[in-house]
Amino acid sequence: MDNTQIKEAPQDASAEGYNTPVATGGKSMEIRNLKAYYGSYLAISDVNMEIQPNKVTALIGPSGCGKSTLIRCLNRMHEVTPGAPRVEGEVLLDGQNIYAPSADPVKVRRLIGMVFQKPNPFPTMSISENVLAGIKLNSGRLNHAQAAEIVEQSLHRAALWDEVKDKLGKSGASLSGGQQQRLCIARTIAVNPEVILMDEPCSALDPIATLKIEELIEELKAQYTIIIVTHNMQQASRASDFTAFMLAQDGPGHLVEFGPTQQIFTRPTQKRTEDYITGRFG
Amino acid sequence: MAANNLDMKIAPIEGIDRISRSRSLVGGDRTFFGLTIFASLLLIATLLALIVLLVVGSWPNIQYSGFNFTTSANWNPNITQNHPHEEFGILPYIFGTVVTSTIALIFAVPLAIGAALFIAEYAPRWLATPVSFMVELLAAIPSIIYGFWGLAVLVPIMYNVDLKTGKVSGVDAFLHDVIGKVPVLGSLFSTPGNGRSLLTAGLILAIMVLPTIMSVSREIILTVPSLQKEGMLALGATKWETIRKAVLPYAGSGIIGAAVLGLGRALGETMAVTLVIGNSSTAITPNLLSSGYTMSSSIAQKFTEAGSDPLYVGAIVEIALVLLIMTAIINGLARLLVIFSTSSALRGTRA
Ligand SMILES: Nc1ncnc2c1ncn2[C@@H]1O[C@H](COP(=O)(O)OP(=O)(O)O)[C@@H](O)[C@H]1O
Ligand SMILES: [Mg+2]
């Protein structure tokens, strides 16, 4: 890795302001010997994974095995957690180490977006302000038409436009849980990331809202690389192309098995994987 | 077989009443209910008694002065050759209260929010804990001590005369020299006095309300969910952007509430202000370097003077009544502001 500089987000480069979210395409990620600590407590150890671009990779495993910790290491959110967090190892985005000394976590997070377990729209902002929140951070002034176009595009992509187009000025908090989560996805898409991380995005939602998000994920992977944590086995098998199974038995969380979802769910190579996906476990 | 077992378990036990209220529970509930009702009624009664007392006490002057009391600037409690009638006009005192409280908030609010943010968001714990403890300690210092500190330390900083040369120095003189000639803004510092002024009183008040505003703001800022902050960080916000765009808007209405709490203290503060405001000029002037009165400082200063003249005493009691009404109105407005700003956010009436 001779070039460890994290490149500028595309919207910084265009002097004429932001262009509407043009898919730059998903990028690959590679995790090398990753260890994550809370203080002296080693939460995950020696994780190695290659994440394919424009695919959906699911992280599964029993609660407490370190799925959230791992996914938060992938956009440098681990370091903002309370409890003296620390990371060792490398995470490459399209070949560049996001933990290189010269890497700026703020820029990393612009390229690698995140959707959280509980929908977290900004309650003092309207729906359109929520969508624009990330863009307004880094592309200075947007004119009215540009802003309107980004809002419409992003909401379309998040499959929310038809439901909210008549109330864009209303607070994001006025939506249902599923709509709020899609608003959070729209807000993530709006900054045009290359990878989208989702930590149990459906666990606070009802089955219909869950299905909508799963359909959305299927559509989004054409443009973004998606990594999703889920404790729902059906969801992993339905929505993902690759599945990683983690476990924290007798020690820190680690990767037990990683491969095409199809294979993990039909012919797992590890006994523990089989036990887990057949429900004979935790 | 299994189903039968289940049926047996949930079958009602005949002859045992399981749904009627149990006596003792009702009794306990009732006692507690009675206690809370009593406590709240007592509070309301105290407030009502206070208002009645103030109205009754000020009645002679309410009849005598009418609305002139709050609109006139003439205060002549004793009949003299020049003033054949007693006059009670408190406009300068109201003016002094408003001006000093405004100065206090202008200085205290930004400082308090800054300090609260530092403690809640930036400082490592080993620093945050002692700093916030010390700021809170400031709130426990009796106001007379602030007053003496103001006299002994702040007034000489504002105004200082070299005894040998007679040369005047200090903040007042500096402000006058530097800003005094600027149009409009200069009128605030047009005529320096002796250091006891509306400005000095406002500064003392700022220091006194700072701990209240700071510690309440800090509590509010600490309640902002980390999920809100992480949501902003994950969009590629810096720490400061996260504070500006996620933390402060979320905490906004609470911080307004904190400022109003501080304002409440500033409006009513008496001892410290009395010592540093000068209590002499009743001119209503934009000149902040002029001495003046506030409503509460005028009460403190005039009470002994009033003796047993019922009209004079009535006028002083009425100052307290007006101050109470003013405080109530400001608190009400602030509460409306808080309700409006939160509900507009939640109902989504913002564009
Ligand atoms: N902020 C924290 N401080 C200390 N330990 C934590 C913290 N967050 C998580 N952990 C620990 O790290 C381990 C992994 O947690 P997590 O990544 O949340 O698991 P999962 O998401 O798979 O349920 C658990 O043992 C948990 O107790
Ligand atoms: Mg988790």
XYZ file of C-alpha atoms and ligand atoms in Angstrom:
661
model
C 0.000 0.000 0.000
C 2.098 2.893 -1.189
C -0.826 5.261 -1.304
C -2.296 5.463 2.153
C -3.893 8.848 1.644
C -7.646 8.685 1.872
C -8.940 10.330 -1.233
C -11.316 13.250 -1.236
C -14.990 12.532 -1.278
C -16.302 13.200 -4.795
C -18.486 16.075 -3.679
C -15.420 17.937 -2.442
C -13.791 17.677 -5.806
C -16.528 19.286 -7.871
C -16.106 23.005 -7.470
C -19.502 23.668 -8.938
C -21.133 22.177 -5.875
C -22.676 18.816 -5.412
C -23.899 16.668 -8.251
C -26.917 14.560 -7.492
C -25.995 11.139 -6.134
C -24.343 9.483 -9.056
C -23.461 5.954 -8.236
C -19.721 5.716 -8.153
C -20.201 2.035 -7.579
C -19.446 0.049 -4.491
C -15.862 -0.542 -3.454
C -14.223 -3.587 -1.964
C -13.080 -3.773 1.625
C -10.506 -5.953 3.225
C -10.117 -6.617 6.928
C -6.675 -7.739 8.065
C -5.842 -9.075 11.532
C -8.395 -6.812 13.138
C -8.516 -6.628 16.909
C -10.837 -4.315 18.816
C -10.604 -3.474 22.506
C -12.693 -1.674 25.075
C -9.957 -0.588 27.449
C -8.052 -3.776 28.151
C -11.005 -5.984 27.194
C -10.425 -7.666 23.850
C -13.863 -7.792 22.175
C -12.909 -9.209 18.782
C -9.707 -10.820 17.701
C -7.923 -11.635 14.459
C -10.704 -11.022 12.016
C -9.718 -11.433 8.379
C -12.277 -10.900 5.635
C -12.494 -9.800 2.038
C -15.664 -7.971 1.209
C -16.730 -7.972 -2.398
C -17.864 -4.766 -4.072
C -21.552 -4.413 -4.904
C -22.471 -7.403 -2.827
C -24.362 -7.762 0.413
C -22.306 -9.290 3.189
C -24.167 -10.403 6.304
C -22.601 -10.696 9.770
C -24.406 -13.218 11.920
C -23.778 -14.710 15.316
C -25.220 -14.822 18.805
C -25.661 -11.633 20.734
C -22.450 -10.340 22.302
C -20.156 -12.047 19.800
C -18.850 -8.713 18.526
C -20.870 -8.033 15.366
C -21.548 -4.411 16.280
C -17.979 -3.935 17.394
C -16.708 -5.299 14.096
C -19.001 -3.259 11.880
C -18.197 -0.108 13.838
C -14.524 -0.727 13.184
C -15.222 -0.539 9.464
C -15.972 3.199 9.408
C -13.975 4.205 12.452
C -17.030 4.575 14.638
C -15.551 2.190 17.178
C -13.297 4.959 18.395
C -16.185 7.245 19.378
C -17.698 4.612 21.690
C -17.271 5.269 25.411
C -14.943 2.899 27.252
C -11.415 3.590 25.975
C -11.879 1.908 22.576
C -8.849 0.817 20.553
C -8.281 -0.944 17.247
C -5.355 -2.949 15.923
C -4.910 -4.249 12.419
C -5.883 -2.867 9.041
C -9.084 -2.180 7.198
C -8.642 -1.391 3.521
C -11.183 0.471 1.481
C -10.407 -0.102 -2.182
C -6.809 -0.768 -1.192
C -6.350 2.162 1.195
C -5.937 1.579 4.904
C -8.555 3.580 6.791
C -6.437 3.203 9.931
C -3.301 4.642 8.342
C -1.908 7.490 10.449
C -2.714 9.929 7.680
C -6.312 8.741 7.289
C -8.954 11.207 8.429
C -11.841 9.441 10.197
C -14.227 12.184 9.058
C -13.446 11.481 5.411
C -13.569 7.745 5.998
C -17.107 8.081 7.351
C -18.129 10.085 4.321
C -17.126 7.191 2.106
C -18.471 4.485 4.390
C -21.946 5.345 5.610
C -23.771 3.755 8.506
C -27.367 2.930 9.357
C -28.083 2.181 12.994
C -30.168 -0.345 14.863
C -32.680 2.227 16.046
C -33.850 4.746 13.461
C -32.263 8.058 14.417
C -33.577 10.889 12.268
C -32.705 14.336 13.587
C -35.911 15.411 15.329
C -35.418 19.146 14.949
C -34.924 18.826 11.195
C -37.570 18.394 8.534
C -37.564 15.367 6.253
C -35.684 17.206 3.535
C -33.256 18.739 6.007
C -32.574 15.242 7.300
C -31.730 14.066 3.811
C -29.476 17.066 3.234
C -27.798 16.955 6.660
C -24.674 15.175 5.449
C -24.290 17.115 2.216
C -24.621 20.468 3.903
C -21.627 19.519 6.017
C -19.230 19.365 3.148
C -20.408 21.034 -0.007
C -20.984 24.545 1.225
C -24.042 26.222 -0.224
C -26.509 24.343 -2.335
C -28.974 26.210 -4.457
C -32.618 25.455 -4.097
C -32.951 23.364 -7.237
C -29.895 21.253 -6.440
C -31.132 20.632 -2.943
C -34.595 19.669 -4.158
C -33.121 17.280 -6.671
C -30.860 15.576 -4.144
C -33.771 15.204 -1.749
C -35.982 13.672 -4.410
C -33.284 11.367 -5.771
C -32.194 10.115 -2.384
C -35.722 9.544 -1.179
C -36.541 7.731 -4.419
C -33.576 5.458 -3.935
C -34.590 4.783 -0.371
C -38.084 3.873 -1.629
C -39.599 6.598 0.510
C -40.392 9.359 -1.968
C -44.004 8.438 -2.685
C -44.836 8.263 0.989
C -43.323 11.600 1.976
C -43.342 13.781 -1.126
C -46.247 15.847 0.202
C -44.761 16.455 3.617
C -41.095 17.138 3.071
C -41.280 20.029 5.521
C -42.548 17.858 8.353
C -40.241 16.600 11.050
C -38.423 13.356 10.422
C -39.678 12.216 13.814
C -43.269 12.315 12.541
C -42.749 9.210 10.372
C -43.344 5.593 11.297
C -40.393 3.494 12.438
C -39.912 1.840 9.055
C -40.168 5.166 7.254
C -37.706 6.702 9.694
C -35.241 3.933 8.961
C -35.618 4.481 5.216
C -35.138 8.202 5.844
C -31.879 7.341 7.576
C -30.912 5.254 4.563
C -31.809 8.173 2.270
C -29.664 10.498 4.345
C -26.771 8.031 4.104
C -27.200 7.623 0.343
C -27.341 11.374 -0.152
C -23.670 11.798 0.709
C -22.880 9.238 -1.957
C -20.827 6.691 -0.023
C -19.098 3.679 -1.482
C -19.990 1.298 1.300
C -23.076 1.257 3.519
C -22.897 -0.431 6.916
C -26.121 -1.471 8.612
C -26.220 -2.697 12.192
C -29.426 -4.703 12.646
C -31.395 -2.107 10.681
C -34.656 -4.012 10.998
C -34.580 -5.160 14.584
C -36.836 -2.302 15.694
C -39.255 -2.757 12.787
C -42.341 -4.827 12.084
C -42.221 -7.624 9.462
C -43.669 -5.531 6.637
C -41.278 -2.648 7.214
C -38.502 -5.234 7.452
C -39.426 -6.680 4.082
C -39.357 -3.214 2.529
C -35.854 -2.607 3.840
C -34.723 -5.985 2.531
C -36.083 -5.177 -0.928
C -34.332 -1.848 -0.713
C -31.030 -3.501 0.173
C -31.382 -5.728 -2.875
C -31.779 -2.634 -5.078
C -29.018 -0.653 -3.418
C -26.318 -3.213 -3.941
C -26.120 -2.282 -7.599
C -24.538 0.970 -6.480
C -23.093 0.315 -3.065
C -21.249 -2.357 -1.191
C -23.426 -3.341 1.742
C -22.472 -4.935 5.040
C -25.338 -5.822 7.299
C -25.429 -7.177 10.836
C -28.437 -9.296 11.562
C -29.508 -11.778 14.179
C -32.247 -12.943 11.872
C -31.138 -16.055 10.006
C -33.864 -15.801 7.372
C -32.855 -12.240 6.683
C -29.250 -13.236 6.167
C -30.201 -16.046 3.833
C -32.713 -13.943 1.901
C -30.850 -10.684 1.598
C -27.148 -11.456 1.467
C -24.637 -12.793 -1.011
C -21.958 -13.578 1.566
C -22.308 -14.523 5.180
C -19.815 -14.285 8.009
C -20.521 -16.247 11.168
C -18.984 -14.942 14.382
C -18.740 -16.453 17.813
C -17.280 -15.419 21.140
C -17.024 -18.808 22.803
C -14.174 -19.089 25.326
C -12.541 -15.811 24.427
C -12.930 -12.795 22.215
C -15.309 -12.713 19.274
C -13.827 -14.135 16.113
C -14.789 -15.242 12.660
C -15.809 -18.894 12.535
C -16.750 -19.174 8.912
C -17.096 -16.850 5.974
C -18.324 -17.673 2.493
C -21.129 -17.417 -0.030
C -24.456 -17.316 1.804
C -25.747 -20.229 -0.241
C -22.891 -22.411 0.935
C -22.957 -21.280 4.587
C -26.620 -22.121 4.853
C -26.549 -25.405 2.967
C -23.070 -26.861 3.400
C -21.296 -25.156 6.302
C -17.811 -26.503 6.829
C -17.824 -25.907 10.568
C -19.881 -27.834 13.065
C -20.501 -24.683 15.117
C -21.885 -22.846 12.092
C -24.253 -25.687 11.412
C -25.381 -25.759 15.021
C -26.061 -22.057 14.961
C -27.979 -21.856 11.694
C -30.068 -24.871 12.524
C -30.969 -23.289 15.835
C -29.250 -25.849 18.032
C -27.194 -23.109 19.550
C -27.446 -19.952 21.696
C -53.004 -34.889 27.801
C -50.761 -31.829 27.894
C -53.667 -29.572 27.027
C -55.618 -30.994 29.928
C -52.811 -30.240 32.310
C -52.794 -26.651 31.154
C -56.533 -26.350 31.589
C -56.239 -27.540 35.125
C -53.622 -24.961 35.977
C -55.592 -21.949 34.879
C -58.938 -23.186 36.159
C -60.367 -20.646 38.652
C -60.161 -21.566 42.276
C -63.709 -21.368 43.395
C -64.734 -19.400 46.381
C -61.650 -17.194 46.466
C -62.089 -13.584 45.485
C -59.059 -12.539 43.463
C -60.171 -9.315 41.853
C -61.669 -7.087 44.513
C -59.461 -4.293 45.804
C -57.604 -5.177 48.913
C -58.313 -2.843 51.804
C -54.784 -2.151 52.928
C -53.567 -1.239 49.460
C -56.359 1.233 48.999
C -55.579 2.728 52.368
C -51.897 3.182 51.497
C -52.738 4.718 48.149
C -55.161 7.082 49.749
C -52.711 8.281 52.372
C -50.082 8.977 49.784
C -52.566 10.667 47.484
C -53.728 12.829 50.384
C -50.149 13.778 51.256
C -49.262 14.864 47.733
C -52.509 16.822 47.375
C -51.833 18.516 50.685
C -48.295 19.423 49.702
C -49.333 20.928 46.401
C -52.263 22.819 47.913
C -49.948 24.201 50.569
C -47.622 25.481 47.872
C -50.439 27.124 45.976
C -51.824 28.625 49.173
C -48.421 30.073 50.037
C -48.145 31.695 46.646
C -51.687 33.075 46.870
C -51.032 34.398 50.372
C -47.921 36.105 49.083
C -49.797 37.776 46.257
C -52.658 38.837 48.544
C -50.171 40.252 51.024
C -48.387 42.223 48.312
C -51.645 43.568 46.887
C -52.994 44.544 50.299
C -49.670 46.107 51.274
C -49.453 48.148 48.126
C -53.115 49.077 48.030
C -52.666 52.662 49.332
C -50.230 53.360 46.545
C -52.186 51.473 43.880
C -55.018 53.887 44.616
C -52.739 56.892 44.836
C -50.423 56.326 41.857
C -52.414 54.125 39.516
C -50.621 53.345 36.280
C -48.269 56.284 36.766
C -46.391 53.991 39.083
C -44.886 52.040 36.225
C -44.847 54.753 33.561
C -43.449 57.710 35.468
C -39.798 58.364 36.137
C -40.358 60.682 39.078
C -39.718 59.371 42.546
C -40.346 61.977 45.254
C -41.501 60.257 48.392
C -41.340 63.328 50.606
C -43.313 66.527 50.279
C -40.992 69.503 49.800
C -41.251 72.989 48.446
C -40.577 71.797 44.923
C -42.742 68.721 45.215
C -46.042 69.551 46.810
C -47.260 66.003 46.115
C -45.626 62.687 46.767
C -44.676 60.982 43.523
C -43.881 57.317 43.001
C -42.681 56.392 39.534
C -40.462 53.347 39.147
C -39.708 53.370 35.443
C -35.953 53.912 36.083
C -35.889 50.894 38.398
C -37.654 48.722 35.860
C -35.214 50.032 33.276
C -32.257 49.184 35.521
C -33.554 45.671 36.133
C -34.071 45.035 32.431
C -30.700 46.486 31.425
C -28.625 44.687 34.067
C -30.381 41.362 33.456
C -29.856 41.721 29.728
C -26.157 42.453 30.202
C -25.946 39.450 32.518
C -27.494 37.099 29.948
C -25.431 38.489 27.064
C -22.249 37.588 28.917
C -23.379 34.521 30.829
C -25.286 32.504 28.213
C -22.517 32.017 25.648
C -19.940 31.418 28.378
C -22.201 28.960 30.162
C -22.997 27.024 26.992
C -19.324 26.956 26.090
C -18.351 25.695 29.528
C -21.175 23.145 29.526
C -20.078 21.840 26.131
C -16.496 21.666 27.291
C -17.409 19.684 30.373
C -19.937 17.423 28.666
C -18.226 16.823 25.333
C -14.560 17.681 25.351
C -12.947 17.488 28.768
C -11.542 14.169 29.939
C -13.314 12.921 33.034
C -10.462 13.758 35.425
C -10.858 17.383 34.394
C -14.617 17.522 33.842
C -15.554 16.383 37.326
C -13.548 18.949 39.332
C -14.387 21.761 36.919
C -18.124 21.175 37.098
C -17.917 20.734 40.863
C -16.198 24.081 41.180
C -18.655 25.851 38.912
C -21.511 24.431 40.935
C -19.834 25.621 44.103
C -20.060 29.136 42.673
C -23.844 28.808 42.819
C -23.700 28.150 46.543
C -21.817 31.324 47.433
C -24.105 33.828 49.222
C -24.825 36.881 47.141
C -23.497 39.310 49.734
C -20.074 37.800 49.118
C -20.399 38.455 45.421
C -21.350 41.986 46.357
C -18.253 42.522 48.468
C -16.103 40.918 45.838
C -17.662 43.266 43.312
C -16.902 46.276 45.486
C -13.395 45.207 46.385
C -12.272 43.775 43.061
C -14.590 44.519 40.177
C -15.326 48.198 40.829
C -11.598 49.106 41.022
C -11.055 47.243 37.760
C -13.806 49.290 36.146
C -12.710 52.601 37.612
C -9.422 53.520 39.185
C -7.978 56.915 40.124
C -4.316 57.472 40.635
C -4.256 59.476 43.881
C -1.121 61.411 42.983
C -1.816 62.382 39.396
C -5.603 62.222 39.498
C -5.473 60.157 36.328
C -8.496 57.924 35.785
C -7.986 54.456 34.362
C -9.897 51.202 34.199
C -12.361 49.399 31.967
C -14.929 52.201 32.039
C -12.416 54.785 30.870
C -11.089 52.373 28.268
C -14.559 51.669 26.861
C -15.307 55.372 26.805
C -12.080 56.215 25.016
C -12.278 53.423 22.473
C -15.973 53.014 21.726
C -17.362 56.258 23.126
C -16.912 58.124 19.855
C -18.423 55.443 17.630
C -21.900 56.428 16.452
C -24.830 54.579 18.113
C -22.665 52.050 19.965
C -20.766 54.914 21.547
C -23.845 56.118 23.377
C -23.581 53.027 25.587
C -20.296 54.353 26.959
C -20.796 58.089 26.566
C -20.146 59.259 30.134
C -17.934 57.350 32.557
C -18.911 57.487 36.204
C -17.300 56.114 39.348
C -17.270 52.449 38.429
C -20.539 51.643 40.148
C -22.810 51.304 37.213
C -25.400 49.339 35.314
C -22.513 47.659 33.509
C -20.760 46.596 36.710
C -24.026 45.302 38.148
C -24.689 43.412 34.913
C -21.239 41.826 35.073
C -21.689 40.735 38.684
C -25.046 39.253 37.733
C -23.431 37.462 34.810
C -20.992 35.772 37.166
C -23.794 34.900 39.554
C -26.120 33.336 36.978
C -23.321 31.570 35.117
C -23.243 28.462 37.364
C -27.000 27.944 37.170
C -27.125 28.238 33.402
C -24.000 26.162 33.022
C -24.970 23.248 35.209
C -28.503 23.021 33.822
C -27.175 23.253 30.255
C -24.621 20.565 31.012
C -27.337 18.231 32.300
C -29.386 18.913 29.172
C -26.415 18.326 26.876
C -25.654 15.058 28.634
C -29.177 13.841 27.873
C -28.679 14.143 24.105
C -28.767 10.500 22.963
C -25.438 9.235 21.691
C -27.371 7.800 18.766
C -28.085 11.354 17.634
C -24.422 12.257 17.792
C -23.335 9.052 16.094
C -25.894 9.638 13.361
C -24.247 12.953 12.584
C -20.692 11.600 12.896
C -21.528 8.759 10.526
C -22.465 11.300 7.858
C -18.915 12.612 7.968
C -19.348 15.401 10.488
C -16.460 16.645 12.580
C -16.846 16.822 16.332
C -17.710 20.506 16.208
C -20.212 20.000 13.371
C -21.814 17.239 15.397
C -22.192 19.588 18.334
C -23.561 22.387 16.191
C -25.941 20.325 14.087
C -27.002 17.479 16.362
C -26.294 18.323 19.993
C -27.258 21.995 20.232
C -30.505 21.754 18.228
C -31.578 18.750 20.282
C -30.703 20.505 23.527
C -31.920 23.920 22.329
C -35.207 24.244 24.178
C -33.641 22.938 27.362
C -30.854 25.490 27.091
C -33.450 28.242 26.686
C -34.990 26.939 29.879
C -31.605 27.115 31.586
C -31.171 30.718 30.459
C -34.581 31.599 31.871
C -33.679 30.052 35.200
C -30.634 32.300 35.182
C -32.747 35.276 34.177
C -35.055 34.585 37.102
C -32.120 34.827 39.448
C -30.787 37.970 37.755
C -34.150 39.754 37.962
C -34.523 39.219 41.665
C -30.916 39.420 42.820
C -30.608 42.141 45.428
C -27.595 42.330 47.693
C -24.763 42.074 45.211
C -26.439 44.506 42.839
C -27.204 46.990 45.594
C -23.523 47.191 46.439
C -22.198 47.834 42.940
C -24.926 49.654 41.002
C -24.488 52.998 42.731
C -28.147 53.526 43.666
C -28.142 57.156 42.677
C -29.050 58.177 39.182
C -32.642 57.746 38.084
C -31.871 58.894 34.569
C -33.064 56.604 31.841
C -30.076 56.718 29.569
C -28.366 54.347 27.190
C -25.131 55.084 29.036
C -24.235 51.803 30.725
C -21.476 53.491 32.720
C -24.085 55.497 34.601
C -25.079 54.393 38.052
C -28.673 53.358 38.536
C -31.115 51.211 40.421
C -32.789 47.918 39.890
C -36.204 47.167 41.318
C -34.835 44.898 43.990
C -31.900 47.154 44.875
C -34.287 50.077 45.257
C -36.428 48.034 47.650
C -33.400 47.147 49.726
C -32.169 50.695 49.791
C -35.451 52.504 50.455
C -37.082 50.182 52.915
C -35.463 51.710 55.973
C -36.188 55.182 54.661
C -39.906 54.565 54.328
C -40.508 54.338 58.060
C -44.196 54.028 58.819
C -45.568 56.233 56.044
C -48.215 53.841 54.657
C -48.105 55.404 51.211
C -44.317 55.128 50.950
C -44.346 51.593 52.318
C -47.142 50.800 49.881
C -45.035 52.063 47.009
C -42.140 49.838 48.013
C -44.364 46.809 48.400
C -45.780 47.550 44.997
C -42.275 47.442 43.506
C -42.094 43.875 44.786
C -45.506 43.151 43.314
C -44.478 44.484 39.906
C -41.241 42.495 40.066
C -43.206 39.340 40.838
C -45.562 39.973 37.939
C -42.645 40.698 35.611
C -40.877 37.513 36.619
C -44.067 35.522 36.142
C -44.642 36.981 32.684
C -41.063 36.331 31.590
C -41.194 32.777 32.878
C -44.496 32.239 31.117
C -43.148 33.597 27.849
C -40.064 31.442 28.155
C -42.170 28.391 28.832
C -44.237 29.152 25.749
C -41.029 29.516 23.785
C -39.819 26.141 25.014
C -43.159 24.494 24.269
C -43.279 26.133 20.868
C -39.758 25.190 19.897
C -40.136 21.571 20.967
C -43.610 21.057 19.560
C -42.787 22.736 16.271
C -39.891 20.340 15.972
C -42.006 17.347 16.845
C -45.072 18.297 14.865
C -42.862 19.180 11.966
C -44.113 22.690 11.326
C -40.623 23.811 10.464
C -39.952 24.208 6.787
N -18.975 0.251 25.075
C -18.523 -0.958 25.494
N -17.689 -1.034 26.550
C -17.243 -2.233 26.984
N -17.556 -3.411 26.421
C -18.412 -3.404 25.374
C -18.932 -2.177 24.860
N -19.740 -2.471 23.817
C -19.707 -3.818 23.686
N -18.909 -4.385 24.614
C -18.620 -5.812 24.764
O -18.050 -6.280 23.579
C -18.587 -7.548 23.229
C -19.179 -7.503 21.860
O -20.301 -6.658 21.868
P -21.106 -6.270 20.559
O -20.165 -5.923 19.503
O -22.103 -5.222 20.922
O -21.853 -7.640 20.218
P -23.082 -7.924 19.240
O -23.337 -6.715 18.425
O -22.644 -9.094 18.441
O -24.240 -8.282 20.112
C -19.583 -7.904 24.317
O -18.971 -8.764 25.216
C -19.905 -6.601 24.966
O -20.194 -6.773 26.315
Mg -25.085 -5.472 18.252
